[in-house]
């Protein structure tokens, strides 16, 4: 997604017409990911086919160079700090406000300040796509419902009916969590889930953000 947007901007800057039969000129793309999560292994490179299809050949494949941590104060470390600030703000505010707050905080802390000042609009656009609350909620719900139904079919109709009830409870809890105005206890009471289960759902939801 970011690569496509970058190439689109490149073609605009170089005034190349994408709709003519003439082949456009473009740089050789290199993709890097600054990984900020927890991973048991730290490969220097990962690929779409290796990660998702067991290394089998596929018509579309992408190889990504992995970067971890960085040194205190360098550009990679600053990016890691920026992503953590974004996650913290997402837990406190709605999506756009969270992104704008993260940018403000990082500029105040001199984290990626020059880049954020010159590319703020582009950063906001990309982060809004990545952190869109409705998309996160929709994807999470679809995944949960699919897995529950699959498990229900495998374990029989009786278990399936119970899973259906649990799905409704989970959906209720997630909708209330997304509104960010109910306490954990209120959500547990309305959804008939335990307080511990609601806390787990809250943690999973915001980790996906």
PDB file of N, CA, C and O in Angstrom, residues 77-129:
ATOM      1  N   UNK A  77      15.420   4.028  15.624  1.00  0.00           N
ATOM      2  CA  UNK A  77      14.941   4.104  17.003  1.00  0.00           C
ATOM      3  C   UNK A  77      13.828   5.144  17.135  1.00  0.00           C
ATOM      4  O   UNK A  77      12.839   4.930  17.849  1.00  0.00           O
ATOM      5  N   UNK A  78      13.963   6.267  16.429  1.00  0.00           N
ATOM      6  CA  UNK A  78      12.933   7.301  16.467  1.00  0.00           C
ATOM      7  C   UNK A  78      11.623   6.777  15.875  1.00  0.00           C
ATOM      8  O   UNK A  78      10.536   7.089  16.366  1.00  0.00           O
ATOM      9  N   UNK A  79      11.726   5.983  14.814  1.00  0.00           N
ATOM     10  CA  UNK A  79      10.515   5.409  14.220  1.00  0.00           C
ATOM     11  C   UNK A  79       9.834   4.458  15.195  1.00  0.00           C
ATOM     12  O   UNK A  79       8.602   4.446  15.299  1.00  0.00           O
ATOM     13  N   UNK A  80      10.619   3.648  15.898  1.00  0.00           N
ATOM     14  CA  UNK A  80      10.062   2.733  16.899  1.00  0.00           C
ATOM     15  C   UNK A  80       9.317   3.534  17.963  1.00  0.00           C
ATOM     16  O   UNK A  80       8.211   3.169  18.379  1.00  0.00           O
ATOM     17  N   UNK A  81       9.921   4.626  18.420  1.00  0.00           N
ATOM     18  CA  UNK A  81       9.276   5.490  19.418  1.00  0.00           C
ATOM     19  C   UNK A  81       7.971   6.040  18.865  1.00  0.00           C
ATOM     20  O   UNK A  81       6.934   6.068  19.554  1.00  0.00           O
ATOM     21  N   UNK A  82       7.987   6.478  17.605  1.00  0.00           N
ATOM     22  CA  UNK A  82       6.791   7.031  16.979  1.00  0.00           C
ATOM     23  C   UNK A  82       5.647   6.019  16.951  1.00  0.00           C
ATOM     24  O   UNK A  82       4.502   6.350  17.276  1.00  0.00           O
ATOM     25  N   UNK A  83       5.935   4.768  16.578  1.00  0.00           N
ATOM     26  CA  UNK A  83       4.886   3.745  16.518  1.00  0.00           C
ATOM     27  C   UNK A  83       4.320   3.448  17.904  1.00  0.00           C
ATOM     28  O   UNK A  83       3.120   3.214  18.047  1.00  0.00           O
ATOM     29  N   UNK A  84       5.179   3.478  18.923  1.00  0.00           N
ATOM     30  CA  UNK A  84       4.701   3.225  20.282  1.00  0.00           C
ATOM     31  C   UNK A  84       3.809   4.370  20.766  1.00  0.00           C
ATOM     32  O   UNK A  84       2.787   4.145  21.424  1.00  0.00           O
ATOM     33  N   UNK A  85       4.192   5.608  20.432  1.00  0.00           N
ATOM     34  CA  UNK A  85       3.364   6.753  20.805  1.00  0.00           C
ATOM     35  C   UNK A  85       2.013   6.668  20.101  1.00  0.00           C
ATOM     36  O   UNK A  85       0.961   6.937  20.703  1.00  0.00           O
ATOM     37  N   UNK A  86       2.004   6.256  18.841  1.00  0.00           N
ATOM     38  CA  UNK A  86       0.751   6.092  18.100  1.00  0.00           C
ATOM     39  C   UNK A  86      -0.157   5.078  18.787  1.00  0.00           C
ATOM     40  O   UNK A  86      -1.354   5.317  18.953  1.00  0.00           O
ATOM     41  N   UNK A  87       0.412   3.950  19.184  1.00  0.00           N
ATOM     42  CA  UNK A  87      -0.380   2.909  19.846  1.00  0.00           C
ATOM     43  C   UNK A  87      -0.960   3.412  21.158  1.00  0.00           C
ATOM     44  O   UNK A  87      -2.111   3.129  21.497  1.00  0.00           O
ATOM     45  N   UNK A  88      -0.159   4.173  21.905  1.00  0.00           N
ATOM     46  CA  UNK A  88      -0.638   4.739  23.177  1.00  0.00           C
ATOM     47  C   UNK A  88      -1.795   5.702  22.945  1.00  0.00           C
ATOM     48  O   UNK A  88      -2.788   5.683  23.691  1.00  0.00           O
ATOM     49  N   UNK A  89      -1.684   6.535  21.907  1.00  0.00           N
ATOM     50  CA  UNK A  89      -2.725   7.523  21.643  1.00  0.00           C
ATOM     51  C   UNK A  89      -3.997   6.880  21.085  1.00  0.00           C
ATOM     52  O   UNK A  89      -5.106   7.351  21.361  1.00  0.00           O
ATOM     53  N   UNK A  90      -3.835   5.804  20.311  1.00  0.00           N
ATOM     54  CA  UNK A  90      -5.003   5.081  19.795  1.00  0.00           C
ATOM     55  C   UNK A  90      -5.843   4.555  20.945  1.00  0.00           C
ATOM     56  O   UNK A  90      -7.072   4.522  20.889  1.00  0.00           O
ATOM     57  N   UNK A  91      -5.192   4.133  22.025  1.00  0.00           N
ATOM     58  CA  UNK A  91      -5.909   3.605  23.183  1.00  0.00           C
ATOM     59  C   UNK A  91      -6.670   4.697  23.929  1.00  0.00           C
ATOM     60  O   UNK A  91      -7.588   4.395  24.697  1.00  0.00           O
ATOM     61  N   UNK A  92      -6.314   5.965  23.677  1.00  0.00           N
ATOM     62  CA  UNK A  92      -6.935   7.073  24.398  1.00  0.00           C
ATOM     63  C   UNK A  92      -7.945   7.849  23.570  1.00  0.00           C
ATOM     64  O   UNK A  92      -8.910   8.389  24.114  1.00  0.00           O
ATOM     65  N   UNK A  93      -7.743   7.913  22.256  1.00  0.00           N
ATOM     66  CA  UNK A  93      -8.560   8.788  21.418  1.00  0.00           C
ATOM     67  C   UNK A  93      -9.084   8.044  20.206  1.00  0.00           C
ATOM     68  O   UNK A  93      -8.725   6.914  19.933  1.00  0.00           O
ATOM     69  N   UNK A  94      -9.939   8.740  19.459  1.00  0.00           N
ATOM     70  CA  UNK A  94     -10.361   8.239  18.168  1.00  0.00           C
ATOM     71  C   UNK A  94      -9.191   8.294  17.192  1.00  0.00           C
ATOM     72  O   UNK A  94      -8.162   8.914  17.458  1.00  0.00           O
ATOM     73  N   UNK A  95      -9.354   7.662  16.054  1.00  0.00           N
ATOM     74  CA  UNK A  95      -8.230   7.464  15.139  1.00  0.00           C
ATOM     75  C   UNK A  95      -7.523   8.754  14.719  1.00  0.00           C
ATOM     76  O   UNK A  95      -6.326   8.907  14.927  1.00  0.00           O
ATOM     77  N   UNK A  96      -8.260   9.703  14.113  1.00  0.00           N
ATOM     78  CA  UNK A  96      -7.589  10.899  13.586  1.00  0.00           C
ATOM     79  C   UNK A  96      -6.973  11.724  14.694  1.00  0.00           C
ATOM     80  O   UNK A  96      -5.841  12.216  14.568  1.00  0.00           O
ATOM     81  N   UNK A  97      -7.684  11.891  15.792  1.00  0.00           N
ATOM     82  CA  UNK A  97      -7.129  12.652  16.902  1.00  0.00           C
ATOM     83  C   UNK A  97      -5.869  11.977  17.432  1.00  0.00           C
ATOM     84  O   UNK A  97      -4.896  12.646  17.792  1.00  0.00           O
ATOM     85  N   UNK A  98      -5.902  10.634  17.490  1.00  0.00           N
ATOM     86  CA  UNK A  98      -4.737   9.896  17.985  1.00  0.00           C
ATOM     87  C   UNK A  98      -3.518  10.130  17.102  1.00  0.00           C
ATOM     88  O   UNK A  98      -2.403  10.348  17.597  1.00  0.00           O
ATOM     89  N   UNK A  99      -3.715  10.087  15.780  1.00  0.00           N
ATOM     90  CA  UNK A  99      -2.600  10.301  14.854  1.00  0.00           C
ATOM     91  C   UNK A  99      -2.048  11.711  14.989  1.00  0.00           C
ATOM     92  O   UNK A  99      -0.824  11.919  15.048  1.00  0.00           O
ATOM     93  N   UNK A 100      -2.937  12.693  15.051  1.00  0.00           N
ATOM     94  CA  UNK A 100      -2.488  14.088  15.187  1.00  0.00           C
ATOM     95  C   UNK A 100      -1.782  14.319  16.520  1.00  0.00           C
ATOM     96  O   UNK A 100      -0.778  15.050  16.580  1.00  0.00           O
ATOM     97  N   UNK A 101      -2.291  13.712  17.575  1.00  0.00           N
ATOM     98  CA  UNK A 101      -1.652  13.830  18.885  1.00  0.00           C
ATOM     99  C   UNK A 101      -0.271  13.179  18.875  1.00  0.00           C
ATOM    100  O   UNK A 101       0.684  13.709  19.438  1.00  0.00           O
ATOM    101  N   UNK A 102      -0.161  12.008  18.237  1.00  0.00           N
ATOM    102  CA  UNK A 102       1.130  11.309  18.165  1.00  0.00           C
ATOM    103  C   UNK A 102       2.157  12.167  17.430  1.00  0.00           C
ATOM    104  O   UNK A 102       3.316  12.267  17.844  1.00  0.00           O
ATOM    105  N   UNK A 103       1.732  12.793  16.343  1.00  0.00           N
ATOM    106  CA  UNK A 103       2.635  13.671  15.584  1.00  0.00           C
ATOM    107  C   UNK A 103       3.062  14.856  16.435  1.00  0.00           C
ATOM    108  O   UNK A 103       4.241  15.223  16.477  1.00  0.00           O
ATOM    109  N   UNK A 104       2.114  15.474  17.132  1.00  0.00           N
ATOM    110  CA  UNK A 104       2.437  16.631  17.981  1.00  0.00           C
ATOM    111  C   UNK A 104       3.418  16.238  19.080  1.00  0.00           C
ATOM    112  O   UNK A 104       4.419  16.932  19.323  1.00  0.00           O
ATOM    113  N   UNK A 105       3.150  15.114  19.746  1.00  0.00           N
ATOM    114  CA  UNK A 105       4.012  14.662  20.846  1.00  0.00           C
ATOM    115  C   UNK A 105       5.418  14.382  20.342  1.00  0.00           C
ATOM    116  O   UNK A 105       6.407  14.775  20.967  1.00  0.00           O
ATOM    117  N   UNK A 106       5.512  13.703  19.209  1.00  0.00           N
ATOM    118  CA  UNK A 106       6.831  13.349  18.685  1.00  0.00           C
ATOM    119  C   UNK A 106       7.610  14.581  18.239  1.00  0.00           C
ATOM    120  O   UNK A 106       8.833  14.664  18.438  1.00  0.00           O
ATOM    121  N   UNK A 107       6.924  15.562  17.658  1.00  0.00           N
ATOM    122  CA  UNK A 107       7.623  16.802  17.278  1.00  0.00           C
ATOM    123  C   UNK A 107       8.115  17.534  18.520  1.00  0.00           C
ATOM    124  O   UNK A 107       9.228  18.068  18.534  1.00  0.00           O
ATOM    125  N   UNK A 108       7.314  17.524  19.582  1.00  0.00           N
ATOM    126  CA  UNK A 108       7.730  18.156  20.839  1.00  0.00           C
ATOM    127  C   UNK A 108       8.941  17.452  21.443  1.00  0.00           C
ATOM    128  O   UNK A 108       9.792  18.091  22.075  1.00  0.00           O
ATOM    129  N   UNK A 109       9.014  16.142  21.249  1.00  0.00           N
ATOM    130  CA  UNK A 109      10.133  15.359  21.796  1.00  0.00           C
ATOM    131  C   UNK A 109      11.316  15.291  20.836  1.00  0.00           C
ATOM    132  O   UNK A 109      12.293  14.597  21.100  1.00  0.00           O
ATOM    133  N   UNK A 110      11.194  15.981  19.693  1.00  0.00           N
ATOM    134  CA  UNK A 110      12.235  15.955  18.661  1.00  0.00           C
ATOM    135  C   UNK A 110      12.434  14.551  18.092  1.00  0.00           C
ATOM    136  O   UNK A 110      13.534  14.132  17.758  1.00  0.00           O
ATOM    137  N   UNK A 111      11.336  13.807  17.979  1.00  0.00           N
ATOM    138  CA  UNK A 111      11.345  12.472  17.380  1.00  0.00           C
ATOM    139  C   UNK A 111      10.808  12.587  15.952  1.00  0.00           C
ATOM    140  O   UNK A 111       9.656  12.981  15.752  1.00  0.00           O
ATOM    141  N   UNK A 112      11.637  12.310  14.954  1.00  0.00           N
ATOM    142  CA  UNK A 112      11.272  12.426  13.540  1.00  0.00           C
ATOM    143  C   UNK A 112      10.722  13.824  13.209  1.00  0.00           C
ATOM    144  O   UNK A 112       9.906  13.972  12.304  1.00  0.00           O
ATOM    145  N   UNK A 113      11.172  14.815  13.946  1.00  0.00           N
ATOM    146  CA  UNK A 113      10.571  16.152  13.826  1.00  0.00           C
ATOM    147  C   UNK A 113      10.652  16.714  12.413  1.00  0.00           C
ATOM    148  O   UNK A 113       9.652  17.189  11.862  1.00  0.00           O
ATOM    149  N   UNK A 114      11.834  16.666  11.827  1.00  0.00           N
ATOM    150  CA  UNK A 114      12.006  17.242  10.489  1.00  0.00           C
ATOM    151  C   UNK A 114      11.121  16.538   9.475  1.00  0.00           C
ATOM    152  O   UNK A 114      10.470  17.171   8.639  1.00  0.00           O
ATOM    153  N   UNK A 115      11.075  15.207   9.547  1.00  0.00           N
ATOM    154  CA  UNK A 115      10.251  14.437   8.607  1.00  0.00           C
ATOM    155  C   UNK A 115       8.765  14.723   8.812  1.00  0.00           C
ATOM    156  O   UNK A 115       8.027  14.931   7.852  1.00  0.00           O
ATOM    157  N   UNK A 116       8.326  14.732  10.067  1.00  0.00           N
ATOM    158  CA  UNK A 116       6.913  14.960  10.357  1.00  0.00           C
ATOM    159  C   UNK A 116       6.464  16.358   9.956  1.00  0.00           C
ATOM    160  O   UNK A 116       5.327  16.557   9.528  1.00  0.00           O
ATOM    161  N   UNK A 117       7.355  17.342  10.072  1.00  0.00           N
ATOM    162  CA  UNK A 117       6.999  18.705   9.683  1.00  0.00           C
ATOM    163  C   UNK A 117       6.883  18.848   8.166  1.00  0.00           C
ATOM    164  O   UNK A 117       6.027  19.582   7.668  1.00  0.00           O
ATOM    165  N   UNK A 118       7.711  18.134   7.433  1.00  0.00           N
ATOM    166  CA  UNK A 118       7.702  18.266   5.972  1.00  0.00           C
ATOM    167  C   UNK A 118       6.712  17.317   5.297  1.00  0.00           C
ATOM    168  O   UNK A 118       6.252  17.583   4.187  1.00  0.00           O
ATOM    169  N   UNK A 119       6.353  16.214   5.976  1.00  0.00           N
ATOM    170  CA  UNK A 119       5.495  15.193   5.358  1.00  0.00           C
ATOM    171  C   UNK A 119       4.267  14.883   6.213  1.00  0.00           C
ATOM    172  O   UNK A 119       3.738  13.785   6.163  1.00  0.00           O
ATOM    173  N   UNK A 120       3.799  15.863   6.956  1.00  0.00           N
ATOM    174  CA  UNK A 120       2.716  15.584   7.914  1.00  0.00           C
ATOM    175  C   UNK A 120       1.454  15.065   7.221  1.00  0.00           C
ATOM    176  O   UNK A 120       0.828  14.116   7.691  1.00  0.00           O
ATOM    177  N   UNK A 121       1.054  15.674   6.121  1.00  0.00           N
ATOM    178  CA  UNK A 121      -0.163  15.230   5.441  1.00  0.00           C
ATOM    179  C   UNK A 121      -0.053  13.785   4.999  1.00  0.00           C
ATOM    180  O   UNK A 121      -0.986  12.984   5.177  1.00  0.00           O
ATOM    181  N   UNK A 122       1.106  13.423   4.406  1.00  0.00           N
ATOM    182  CA  UNK A 122       1.300  12.055   3.937  1.00  0.00           C
ATOM    183  C   UNK A 122       1.283  11.073   5.108  1.00  0.00           C
ATOM    184  O   UNK A 122       0.715   9.981   5.005  1.00  0.00           O
ATOM    185  N   UNK A 123       1.902  11.461   6.228  1.00  0.00           N
ATOM    186  CA  UNK A 123       1.927  10.594   7.414  1.00  0.00           C
ATOM    187  C   UNK A 123       0.515  10.385   7.943  1.00  0.00           C
ATOM    188  O   UNK A 123       0.110   9.262   8.267  1.00  0.00           O
ATOM    189  N   UNK A 124      -0.259  11.465   8.021  1.00  0.00           N
ATOM    190  CA  UNK A 124      -1.647  11.361   8.504  1.00  0.00           C
ATOM    191  C   UNK A 124      -2.452  10.437   7.601  1.00  0.00           C
ATOM    192  O   UNK A 124      -3.192   9.564   8.083  1.00  0.00           O
ATOM    193  N   UNK A 125      -2.324  10.598   6.281  1.00  0.00           N
ATOM    194  CA  UNK A 125      -3.087   9.768   5.340  1.00  0.00           C
ATOM    195  C   UNK A 125      -2.774   8.295   5.523  1.00  0.00           C
ATOM    196  O   UNK A 125      -3.679   7.447   5.581  1.00  0.00           O
ATOM    197  N   UNK A 126      -1.484   7.964   5.604  1.00  0.00           N
ATOM    198  CA  UNK A 126      -1.084   6.562   5.746  1.00  0.00           C
ATOM    199  C   UNK A 126      -1.527   6.006   7.089  1.00  0.00           C
ATOM    200  O   UNK A 126      -2.072   4.897   7.185  1.00  0.00           O
ATOM    201  N   UNK A 127      -1.314   6.766   8.162  1.00  0.00           N
ATOM    202  CA  UNK A 127      -1.658   6.282   9.500  1.00  0.00           C
ATOM    203  C   UNK A 127      -3.166   6.123   9.661  1.00  0.00           C
ATOM    204  O   UNK A 127      -3.637   5.223  10.363  1.00  0.00           O
ATOM    205  N   UNK A 128      -3.948   6.978   9.002  1.00  0.00           N
ATOM    206  CA  UNK A 128      -5.399   6.850   9.069  1.00  0.00           C
ATOM    207  C   UNK A 128      -5.853   5.541   8.446  1.00  0.00           C
ATOM    208  O   UNK A 128      -6.784   4.900   8.927  1.00  0.00           O
ATOM    209  N   UNK A 129      -5.205   5.150   7.366  1.00  0.00           N
ATOM    210  CA  UNK A 129      -5.544   3.864   6.747  1.00  0.00           C
ATOM    211  C   UNK A 129      -5.157   2.718   7.660  1.00  0.00           C
ATOM    212  O   UNK A 129      -5.920   1.773   7.883  1.00  0.00           O
TER     213      UNK A 129
END
